[in-house]
Amino acid sequence: MIGALGPAESLCAVAIVLTGIWYYLVANYSFWKERGILGPEPGLIFGNMKDVLLVRENFGVQLKKICDQFPGAPLIGVYDRRTPVLIVRDPELIKDVMIKDFSTFSERGMPVHDKVEPLSTHLFNLETTRWRPLRSKLSPAFTSGKMKNMFYLILECADYFEEYLNNIVEKGEPIDCREITAKYTTDVIGSCAFGLQMNALADEDSEFRKMGRKFFKMDPKRRVLSLLRSSSPWLYELLGISAMGDDITKFFLSSVKETIDHRMKNNVRRADLIEMLMEIKNHPEKSDFELTDAIIAAQAFVFFIAGFETSSTTISHALMELAQNHDMQERLRQEIIESLEANNGDITYDGVKKLKYLDMVFQETLRLRPPVLLHMRKAMAEYTFRGTNLTIPKGQMIWIPTWEIQQNPEYYPKPTVFDPERFTDEMVKARHPMTYLPFGDGPRNCIGARFGTYQTKLGLIKILSNFKVDMSDKTNIPYVPNPAAFLLEPVGGVHLKFSKIK
Ligand code: HEM
């Protein structure tokens, strides 16, 4: 076509096309200025996310860097490529979004592709109509009473973890904490959510551990497919290539199906999460949407994915801090040992609950190193923020920058210092509750917070009651967040020296 034109016309045609592309790329970039909202200047194609998209900076860290440029601003406007996104960082406004006006912000705006990615139809991603009934059916599985019933299953895995540690510590080499704790939490979730003995600790080739590792490893192909999924969902659907990987999908679909079939055939009853899913599956009349096998499997899948890495990373982060703070480590060990002695060496659900200093260490670990660095919400209707002139349109994406808030010196003086004393009852009461959000908040908060807390604390109890933990030649200080990781993790991992306590 261009060949039929003269040189001037061809140049003109190229210029028009380029101008059209340029206009498409920058057309939204006045969105925040027009609404009087502060924000950094966006760059072409990447908006304000260049370093994140080029895997040079961690997402949460990038948001903190942006927020630091606008001290005190309650709302900041940024662009994720072409899309305007609002950072909400004022605690009162966060409360409105997460709790008070939840009905307007009940979704995260995550992609759900029933056909291409059947496992994406889980609680974390689902749109409100399917999320609400599922959440209310699954919540009873995580009550304090249910946790108490499941406690023996977690304890079984923790006992096995202790035995495993005794064997590997004998070798005298630095321990790759993230790997061994991920094996422990894989076993816990496997036992509680899938009703299976996964033996990730015993079996180097455990399929579940392999799948877990694979899910969190973003290779270039998955990165490109994920970008395509968020920028052109229709093209993603059309291509039909899953960003998650067919092997992961097939593995989880068949694992859950086999477990349920086995239990039904053999009338197996067990106080675990799969029992809850079976209950839902066996009573489809109580649901107003089709409960396919894929939707059931997707829930077990999200318990696995959301449940093992968050807790194992938290154990590793706590150990990394305690290895640098021996007085805290010793105080915590004493608390644990005294409690064990008072209970004839037994660990009980109520006994763990009473360990106050363990709780303070746990909370401070999640303050300084929250595995999930930001929360997302999507406006389901036009919305005006309280006390402001800002009205956002339906569909507006919101980011709540957890990492930035929990590192803000206004709420946490000397924020980079690990200090469990920040979590005495008095100190907690003195702070705005929205300045501590490792599990999110409101109706869409972490459903597994109690579960994650117990498996993390049990892991720490087993380690600290048996071993002294020190830095090793392979421990990377200062802490540098890995830009390629989904969740917060340090570059180079967490390698520590364990020595057996006599
Ligand atoms: C230390 C451990 C954990 C941390 C730090 C953590 C953190 C989080 C965060 C920040 C969210 C988003 C909350 C929000 O947007 O307000 C979330 C959601 C979720 N988490 Fe966790 N989590 C942990 C353990 C677990 C465990 C053990 C499970 C399951 C067994 C789990 C299952 C889920 C699910 C299903 C959601 C989506 C909830 C919904 O949208 O209804 N998490 N988690």
Coordinates of C-alpha atoms and ligand atoms in Angstrom, one line a residue:
M1 CA 0.0 0.0 0.0
I2 CA 2.8 2.4 1.1
G3 CA 4.6 1.4 -2.2
A4 CA 1.8 3.1 -4.2
L5 CA 2.5 6.4 -2.5
G6 CA 5.1 8.9 -3.3
P7 CA 8.0 9.6 -0.8
A8 CA 6.2 12.6 0.8
E9 CA 3.0 10.7 1.2
S10 CA 4.8 7.7 2.6
L11 CA 6.6 9.9 5.1
C12 CA 3.3 11.5 6.0
A13 CA 1.6 8.1 6.5
V14 CA 4.5 6.9 8.7
A15 CA 4.3 10.1 10.7
I16 CA 0.5 9.7 11.2
V17 CA 0.9 6.1 12.4
L18 CA 3.7 7.0 14.8
T19 CA 1.7 10.0 16.1
G20 CA -1.3 7.6 16.6
I21 CA 0.9 5.1 18.6
W22 CA 2.5 8.0 20.6
Y23 CA -0.9 9.4 21.4
Y24 CA -2.2 5.9 22.4
L25 CA 0.8 5.6 24.8
V26 CA 0.6 9.0 26.5
A27 CA -3.1 9.8 26.2
N28 CA -3.8 8.8 29.8
Y29 CA -0.8 10.6 31.3
S30 CA -2.7 13.7 32.3
F31 CA -5.2 11.7 34.3
W32 CA -3.8 12.5 37.7
K33 CA -2.8 16.1 36.9
E34 CA -6.4 16.8 35.8
R35 CA -7.6 15.6 39.2
G36 CA -5.0 17.6 41.2
I37 CA -3.2 14.5 42.5
L38 CA 0.5 14.5 43.0
G39 CA 2.7 11.9 41.4
P40 CA 6.0 11.3 39.6
E41 CA 6.3 12.0 35.8
P42 CA 5.5 8.9 33.8
G43 CA 7.9 7.7 31.1
L44 CA 6.9 6.3 27.7
I45 CA 5.6 2.7 27.6
F46 CA 6.5 1.8 31.2
G47 CA 4.8 4.7 33.0
N48 CA 6.3 4.7 36.5
M49 CA 7.0 1.0 36.6
K50 CA 10.1 0.8 34.3
D51 CA 12.4 -0.6 36.9
V52 CA 9.8 -3.2 38.1
L53 CA 9.0 -4.3 34.6
L54 CA 12.6 -4.6 33.6
V55 CA 13.2 -6.7 36.8
R56 CA 15.6 -4.1 38.2
E57 CA 13.6 -3.2 41.3
N58 CA 11.2 -5.0 43.6
F59 CA 7.6 -3.8 43.3
G60 CA 7.1 -2.9 47.0
V61 CA 10.5 -1.1 47.1
Q62 CA 9.6 0.9 44.0
L63 CA 6.4 2.0 45.6
K64 CA 8.3 3.1 48.7
K65 CA 10.7 5.1 46.5
I66 CA 7.8 6.9 44.8
C67 CA 6.1 7.6 48.2
D68 CA 9.3 9.0 49.6
Q69 CA 9.3 11.7 46.9
F70 CA 5.9 13.0 48.2
P71 CA 6.2 13.1 52.0
G72 CA 2.9 13.4 53.8
A73 CA 0.8 13.1 50.6
P74 CA -2.2 10.9 51.5
L75 CA -2.8 9.9 47.8
I76 CA -0.3 9.6 45.0
G77 CA -1.1 9.1 41.3
V78 CA 1.1 6.7 39.3
Y79 CA 0.9 4.9 35.9
D80 CA 1.4 1.2 35.5
R81 CA 2.4 1.4 31.8
R82 CA -0.6 3.4 30.5
T83 CA -3.0 2.7 33.3
P84 CA -3.5 5.2 36.1
V85 CA -3.2 3.6 39.5
L86 CA -3.9 5.4 42.8
I87 CA -1.6 4.8 45.8
V88 CA -3.6 5.2 49.0
R89 CA -1.3 5.7 52.0
D90 CA -3.3 7.7 54.5
P91 CA -4.4 5.2 57.3
E92 CA -7.9 6.7 57.5
L93 CA -8.4 6.5 53.8
I94 CA -7.0 2.9 53.8
K95 CA -9.6 2.0 56.5
D96 CA -12.3 3.4 54.2
V97 CA -11.1 1.3 51.3
M98 CA -10.5 -1.9 53.1
I99 CA -13.2 -1.9 55.7
K100 CA -15.8 0.9 55.8
D101 CA -16.5 1.1 52.0
F102 CA -15.6 -2.5 51.3
S103 CA -18.6 -3.0 49.1
T104 CA -17.1 -0.5 46.6
F105 CA -13.6 -2.2 46.8
S106 CA -14.5 -5.9 47.1
E107 CA -12.2 -7.0 44.3
R108 CA -8.4 -6.9 43.6
G109 CA -8.8 -6.6 39.9
M110 CA -6.8 -9.9 39.4
P111 CA -7.2 -11.7 36.1
V112 CA -9.5 -14.8 36.2
H113 CA -9.4 -17.0 33.1
D114 CA -11.7 -20.0 33.7
K115 CA -10.7 -21.8 30.4
V116 CA -7.0 -20.9 29.9
E117 CA -6.1 -21.0 33.6
P118 CA -8.7 -23.0 35.5
L119 CA -6.6 -22.7 38.7
S120 CA -6.9 -18.9 38.6
T121 CA -10.5 -19.3 39.9
H122 CA -9.5 -19.1 43.5
L123 CA -10.4 -16.9 46.5
F124 CA -7.5 -14.5 46.0
N125 CA -8.5 -13.7 42.4
L126 CA -12.2 -14.2 42.2
E127 CA -14.7 -11.5 41.3
T128 CA -17.3 -10.7 44.1
T129 CA -20.2 -12.8 42.9
R130 CA -18.2 -16.1 43.2
W131 CA -15.8 -14.9 45.9
R132 CA -18.5 -13.9 48.5
P133 CA -20.3 -17.3 48.8
L134 CA -17.0 -19.3 48.6
R135 CA -15.3 -17.1 51.3
S136 CA -18.3 -17.5 53.7
K137 CA -18.2 -21.3 53.1
L138 CA -14.4 -21.6 53.6
S139 CA -14.0 -19.2 56.5
P140 CA -15.3 -21.7 59.1
A141 CA -12.3 -23.9 58.1
F142 CA -9.9 -21.4 59.7
T143 CA -11.7 -20.6 63.0
S144 CA -9.8 -21.0 66.3
G145 CA -11.7 -24.2 67.0
K146 CA -10.8 -25.7 63.6
M147 CA -7.2 -24.7 64.0
K148 CA -7.2 -26.4 67.4
N149 CA -8.4 -29.6 65.7
M150 CA -5.8 -29.3 62.9
F151 CA -3.0 -28.5 65.3
Y152 CA -1.9 -32.1 65.7
L153 CA -1.4 -32.3 61.9
I154 CA 0.9 -29.3 62.0
L155 CA 2.7 -30.6 65.0
E156 CA 3.3 -33.9 63.3
C157 CA 5.1 -32.1 60.5
A158 CA 7.0 -29.9 63.0
D159 CA 8.2 -33.0 64.8
Y160 CA 9.5 -34.4 61.6
F161 CA 11.1 -31.0 60.8
E162 CA 13.0 -31.3 64.1
E163 CA 14.3 -34.8 63.2
Y164 CA 15.3 -33.6 59.8
L165 CA 17.2 -30.6 61.2
N166 CA 19.1 -32.8 63.6
N167 CA 20.3 -34.8 60.7
I168 CA 21.4 -31.9 58.4
V169 CA 22.9 -29.8 61.2
E170 CA 25.3 -32.6 61.9
K171 CA 27.0 -31.9 58.5
G172 CA 28.2 -28.6 60.0
E173 CA 27.4 -26.6 56.8
P174 CA 25.5 -23.3 56.6
I175 CA 21.8 -24.1 56.2
D176 CA 19.7 -22.7 53.4
C177 CA 16.8 -21.6 55.6
R178 CA 14.4 -20.7 52.8
E179 CA 14.7 -24.1 51.3
I180 CA 14.3 -26.2 54.5
T181 CA 11.5 -24.1 55.9
A182 CA 9.7 -24.3 52.5
K183 CA 9.9 -28.0 52.7
Y184 CA 8.5 -27.9 56.2
T185 CA 5.6 -25.6 55.2
T186 CA 5.0 -27.7 52.1
D187 CA 4.5 -30.7 54.3
V188 CA 2.2 -28.8 56.6
I189 CA -0.1 -27.4 53.8
G190 CA 0.1 -30.8 52.1
S191 CA -1.2 -32.5 55.1
C192 CA -3.8 -29.9 56.1
A193 CA -5.0 -28.8 52.6
F194 CA -4.5 -31.9 50.5
G195 CA -4.7 -34.6 53.2
L196 CA -1.5 -36.0 51.8
Q197 CA 1.9 -37.0 53.3
M198 CA 4.0 -34.9 51.0
N199 CA 7.4 -35.8 52.5
A200 CA 9.0 -32.8 51.0
L201 CA 11.5 -33.0 53.9
A202 CA 12.3 -36.6 53.3
D203 CA 12.0 -36.7 49.5
E204 CA 14.4 -34.4 47.5
D205 CA 12.2 -35.0 44.4
S206 CA 8.9 -34.3 46.1
E207 CA 6.5 -33.2 43.3
F208 CA 4.7 -30.7 45.5
R209 CA 8.0 -29.0 46.4
K210 CA 9.0 -29.0 42.7
M211 CA 5.7 -27.4 41.7
G212 CA 5.9 -24.9 44.6
R213 CA 9.4 -23.9 43.5
K214 CA 8.3 -23.7 39.9
F215 CA 5.3 -21.5 40.7
F216 CA 7.4 -18.8 42.4
K217 CA 10.2 -18.9 39.8
M218 CA 9.3 -16.4 37.1
D219 CA 11.1 -17.4 33.9
P220 CA 11.1 -15.0 30.9
K221 CA 8.3 -16.9 29.1
R222 CA 6.0 -16.7 32.2
R223 CA 6.9 -13.0 32.6
V224 CA 5.9 -12.2 29.0
L225 CA 2.7 -14.2 29.3
S226 CA 1.8 -12.5 32.6
L227 CA 2.4 -9.1 31.0
L228 CA 0.2 -10.1 28.1
R229 CA -2.5 -11.3 30.5
S230 CA -2.6 -7.9 32.3
S231 CA -2.3 -5.7 29.2
S232 CA -4.4 -7.6 26.6
P233 CA -6.6 -10.2 28.4
W234 CA -8.5 -10.8 25.2
L235 CA -5.3 -11.7 23.3
Y236 CA -4.2 -13.9 26.2
E237 CA -7.5 -15.8 26.0
L238 CA -7.2 -16.1 22.2
L239 CA -3.7 -17.5 22.4
G240 CA -4.8 -19.9 25.1
I241 CA -1.3 -20.4 26.5
S242 CA -1.4 -20.4 30.3
A243 CA 1.1 -18.2 32.2
M244 CA 0.9 -20.6 35.0
G245 CA 2.2 -23.6 33.0
D246 CA 0.2 -26.6 31.9
D247 CA 2.2 -29.0 34.1
I248 CA 1.4 -27.0 37.3
T249 CA -2.3 -26.9 36.3
K250 CA -2.5 -30.6 35.5
F251 CA -0.7 -31.6 38.6
F252 CA -2.9 -29.7 41.0
L253 CA -6.2 -30.6 39.2
S254 CA -5.4 -34.3 39.3
S255 CA -4.0 -34.3 42.9
V256 CA -7.1 -32.7 44.3
K257 CA -9.4 -34.9 42.2
E258 CA -7.6 -38.1 43.3
T259 CA -7.7 -37.1 46.9
I260 CA -11.4 -36.4 46.9
D261 CA -12.2 -39.5 44.9
H262 CA -10.1 -41.7 47.3
R263 CA -11.9 -40.2 50.3
M264 CA -15.3 -40.6 48.9
K265 CA -14.7 -44.2 47.8
N266 CA -13.2 -45.2 51.2
N267 CA -15.3 -43.0 53.3
V268 CA -12.2 -41.3 54.8
R269 CA -12.9 -38.5 57.3
R270 CA -10.1 -36.1 58.4
A271 CA -10.3 -32.7 60.2
D272 CA -8.6 -30.7 57.4
L273 CA -9.3 -28.2 54.6
I274 CA -10.0 -30.8 51.9
E275 CA -12.9 -32.1 54.0
M276 CA -14.4 -28.6 53.9
L277 CA -14.0 -28.5 50.1
M278 CA -15.7 -31.9 49.8
E279 CA -18.6 -30.6 51.9
I280 CA -19.0 -27.7 49.5
K281 CA -18.8 -30.0 46.5
N282 CA -21.3 -32.5 47.9
H283 CA -23.9 -29.7 48.4
P284 CA -24.0 -27.9 45.1
E285 CA -27.6 -26.9 45.8
K286 CA -26.3 -24.4 48.4
S287 CA -24.4 -22.5 45.7
D288 CA -25.7 -20.1 43.1
F289 CA -22.9 -20.8 40.6
E290 CA -21.5 -24.0 39.2
L291 CA -19.0 -25.6 41.5
T292 CA -16.8 -27.3 39.0
D293 CA -14.0 -29.7 40.0
A294 CA -11.6 -26.9 38.8
I295 CA -13.1 -24.4 41.2
I296 CA -12.7 -26.9 44.1
A297 CA -9.1 -27.7 43.0
A298 CA -8.3 -24.0 42.7
Q299 CA -9.1 -23.4 46.4
A300 CA -6.8 -26.2 47.5
F301 CA -4.2 -24.7 45.1
V302 CA -4.5 -21.2 46.6
F303 CA -4.1 -22.6 50.1
F304 CA -0.9 -24.2 49.0
I305 CA 0.5 -21.3 47.0
A306 CA -0.6 -18.6 49.5
G307 CA 0.2 -20.7 52.5
F308 CA 3.7 -22.3 52.2
E309 CA 6.0 -19.6 50.9
T310 CA 4.6 -16.7 53.0
S311 CA 5.2 -18.7 56.2
S312 CA 8.6 -20.2 55.3
T313 CA 9.9 -16.8 54.3
T314 CA 8.7 -15.4 57.6
I315 CA 10.5 -18.1 59.6
S316 CA 13.7 -17.4 57.5
H317 CA 13.4 -13.6 58.1
A318 CA 12.9 -14.1 61.8
L319 CA 15.9 -16.3 62.0
M320 CA 18.0 -13.8 60.0
E321 CA 17.2 -11.1 62.5
L322 CA 17.7 -13.3 65.6
A323 CA 21.1 -14.4 64.2
Q324 CA 22.1 -10.7 64.4
N325 CA 20.5 -10.1 67.8
H326 CA 21.6 -12.8 70.2
D327 CA 20.1 -11.3 73.3
M328 CA 16.7 -11.4 71.7
Q329 CA 17.3 -15.0 70.5
E330 CA 18.3 -16.0 74.0
R331 CA 15.3 -14.3 75.6
L332 CA 12.9 -16.1 73.1
R333 CA 14.6 -19.4 73.6
Q334 CA 14.2 -19.1 77.4
E335 CA 10.5 -18.3 77.0
I336 CA 10.0 -21.4 74.8
I337 CA 12.0 -23.7 77.0
E338 CA 10.2 -22.6 80.2
S339 CA 6.8 -23.2 78.5
L340 CA 7.9 -26.6 77.3
E341 CA 9.1 -27.6 80.8
A342 CA 5.8 -26.4 82.3
N343 CA 4.0 -28.7 79.8
N344 CA 6.1 -31.8 80.3
G345 CA 7.9 -31.1 77.0
D346 CA 4.6 -31.0 75.0
I347 CA 3.6 -28.2 72.6
T348 CA 0.0 -27.4 72.7
Y349 CA -2.2 -24.9 70.8
D350 CA -2.9 -22.9 74.0
G351 CA 0.7 -23.1 75.1
V352 CA 1.8 -21.5 71.8
K353 CA -0.8 -18.8 72.2
K354 CA 0.7 -17.8 75.6
L355 CA 4.2 -17.2 74.3
K356 CA 4.1 -13.4 74.4
Y357 CA 7.7 -12.7 73.3
L358 CA 7.4 -15.2 70.4
D359 CA 4.4 -13.2 69.2
M360 CA 6.3 -9.9 69.5
V361 CA 9.2 -11.3 67.4
F362 CA 6.7 -12.7 64.9
Q363 CA 4.9 -9.4 64.5
E364 CA 8.0 -7.4 64.2
T365 CA 9.3 -9.8 61.6
L366 CA 6.2 -9.2 59.5
R367 CA 6.5 -5.5 60.1
L368 CA 10.1 -5.2 58.9
R369 CA 9.8 -7.9 56.2
P370 CA 6.1 -8.3 55.1
P371 CA 6.1 -11.1 52.5
V372 CA 3.3 -9.4 50.6
L373 CA 4.5 -5.9 49.9
L374 CA 1.3 -4.2 48.7
H375 CA -2.4 -4.8 48.6
M376 CA -4.6 -4.2 45.6
R377 CA -8.2 -3.1 45.3
K378 CA -10.4 -2.1 42.4
A379 CA -13.2 0.4 42.6
M380 CA -16.5 -1.3 41.7
A381 CA -18.3 2.1 41.3
E382 CA -17.4 5.8 41.1
Y383 CA -16.1 6.9 44.5
T384 CA -15.2 10.1 46.3
F385 CA -12.5 10.0 48.9
R386 CA -13.6 11.3 52.3
G387 CA -12.3 14.9 53.0
T388 CA -11.0 15.3 49.4
N389 CA -12.2 16.5 46.1
L390 CA -11.0 13.3 44.4
T391 CA -13.6 11.2 42.6
I392 CA -12.3 8.1 40.9
P393 CA -14.1 6.3 38.1
K394 CA -15.5 2.7 38.3
G395 CA -12.7 0.3 37.5
Q396 CA -9.9 2.4 39.1
M397 CA -7.1 0.3 40.5
I398 CA -5.7 1.1 44.0
W399 CA -2.5 0.1 45.6
I400 CA -1.9 0.2 49.3
P401 CA 1.9 0.2 49.9
T402 CA 2.3 -2.1 53.0
W403 CA 6.1 -2.0 52.8
E404 CA 6.2 1.8 52.7
I405 CA 3.7 2.2 55.6
Q406 CA 5.5 -0.3 57.8
Q407 CA 8.8 1.4 57.2
N408 CA 7.5 4.9 57.8
P409 CA 9.4 6.6 60.7
E410 CA 6.3 8.5 61.6
Y411 CA 4.7 5.2 62.8
Y412 CA 7.9 3.2 63.5
P413 CA 10.8 5.3 64.7
K414 CA 14.2 3.9 63.4
P415 CA 12.1 1.8 61.0
T416 CA 15.0 -0.3 59.7
V417 CA 15.9 -1.6 63.2
F418 CA 14.4 -4.9 64.2
D419 CA 12.8 -4.2 67.6
P420 CA 10.1 -6.6 68.9
E421 CA 9.3 -4.1 71.7
R422 CA 7.2 -2.2 69.2
F423 CA 4.6 -4.9 69.8
T424 CA 3.9 -4.7 73.5
D425 CA 0.2 -4.2 74.0
E426 CA 0.6 -0.5 74.9
M427 CA 2.7 0.2 71.8
V428 CA 0.2 -1.6 69.5
K429 CA -2.8 0.3 71.1
A430 CA -1.0 3.6 70.5
R431 CA -0.8 3.1 66.7
H432 CA -3.4 3.4 64.0
P433 CA -4.4 -0.2 63.2
M434 CA -4.0 0.5 59.4
T435 CA -0.2 1.1 59.9
Y436 CA 0.2 -2.7 60.3
L437 CA -1.1 -4.7 57.4
P438 CA 1.0 -7.9 56.8
F439 CA -2.3 -9.9 56.5
G440 CA -4.3 -7.1 54.9
D441 CA -7.6 -6.1 56.5
G442 CA -11.3 -6.1 56.1
P443 CA -13.5 -8.8 54.6
R444 CA -10.9 -9.6 52.0
N445 CA -8.0 -10.0 54.4
C446 CA -5.9 -13.2 54.6
I447 CA -8.2 -16.1 55.4
G448 CA -5.2 -18.2 56.5
A449 CA -3.6 -15.6 58.9
R450 CA -4.2 -17.9 62.0
F451 CA -3.0 -20.9 60.1
G452 CA 0.1 -19.1 58.9
T453 CA 0.8 -17.8 62.4
Y454 CA 0.7 -21.2 64.0
Q455 CA 2.8 -23.0 61.4
T456 CA 5.4 -20.2 61.5
K457 CA 5.5 -20.2 65.3
L458 CA 5.8 -24.0 65.5
G459 CA 8.7 -23.9 63.0
L460 CA 10.5 -21.3 65.1
I461 CA 9.8 -23.2 68.4
K462 CA 11.3 -26.4 66.9
I463 CA 14.4 -24.5 65.6
L464 CA 15.1 -22.3 68.6
S465 CA 14.5 -24.9 71.3
N466 CA 17.1 -27.2 69.6
F467 CA 19.6 -24.9 67.9
K468 CA 21.6 -21.7 68.3
V469 CA 21.4 -19.7 65.1
D470 CA 24.3 -17.6 63.8
M471 CA 25.3 -15.7 60.8
S472 CA 27.5 -17.6 58.3
D473 CA 30.0 -16.6 55.6
K474 CA 27.1 -16.9 53.2
T475 CA 24.6 -14.6 55.0
N476 CA 24.0 -11.5 52.9
I477 CA 24.0 -8.3 54.9
P478 CA 22.6 -5.7 54.2
Y479 CA 19.3 -7.1 53.1
V480 CA 18.6 -6.4 49.5
P481 CA 15.0 -7.4 48.2
N482 CA 15.1 -9.6 45.2
P483 CA 13.6 -7.7 42.3
A484 CA 12.7 -10.9 40.5
A485 CA 10.6 -12.3 43.3
F486 CA 6.8 -12.3 43.8
L487 CA 7.0 -12.1 47.5
L488 CA 9.7 -10.3 49.6
E489 CA 12.9 -12.3 49.8
P490 CA 16.5 -11.3 50.0
V491 CA 19.0 -11.6 47.1
G492 CA 21.2 -14.6 47.8
G493 CA 18.7 -16.3 50.2
V494 CA 19.1 -16.8 53.9
H495 CA 22.1 -19.0 54.8
L496 CA 22.7 -19.4 58.5
K497 CA 24.7 -21.6 60.9
F498 CA 22.8 -23.8 63.3
S499 CA 24.6 -25.4 66.3
K500 CA 22.9 -28.0 68.5
I501 CA 22.1 -26.9 72.0
K502 CA 23.3 -29.6 74.4
Ligands
HEM1 C1 2.7 -15.6 57.3 C2 1.8 -16.1 56.5 C3 0.9 -15.3 55.6 C4 0.9 -14.0 55.2 C5 1.9 -12.9 55.6 C6 -0.2 -13.8 54.3 C7 -0.5 -12.6 53.7 C8 -1.7 -12.4 52.9 C9 -2.1 -11.1 52.4 C10 -1.3 -9.8 52.6 C11 -3.2 -11.3 51.7 C12 -4.0 -10.2 51.0 C13 -4.9 -9.5 52.0 C14 -5.6 -8.3 51.6 O1 -5.7 -8.0 50.4 O2 -6.2 -7.6 52.4 C15 -3.6 -12.7 51.8 C16 -4.7 -13.3 51.2 C17 -4.9 -14.6 51.2 N1 -4.2 -15.6 51.9 FE1 -2.6 -15.3 53.1 N2 -0.9 -15.0 54.1 C18 -0.2 -15.9 54.9 C19 -0.6 -17.3 55.1 C20 -1.7 -17.9 54.5 C21 -2.0 -19.2 54.6 C22 -1.3 -20.2 55.5 C23 -3.1 -19.5 53.8 C24 -3.9 -20.7 53.6 C25 -3.8 -21.9 54.2 C26 -3.4 -18.2 53.1 C27 -4.4 -18.0 52.2 C28 -4.8 -16.8 51.7 C29 -5.9 -16.6 50.8 C30 -6.8 -17.7 50.2 C31 -6.0 -15.3 50.5 C32 -7.1 -14.6 49.7 C33 -8.2 -14.2 50.6 C34 -9.4 -13.6 49.9 O3 -9.3 -12.8 48.9 O4 -10.6 -13.8 50.3 N3 -2.5 -17.3 53.5 N4 -2.6 -13.3 52.5

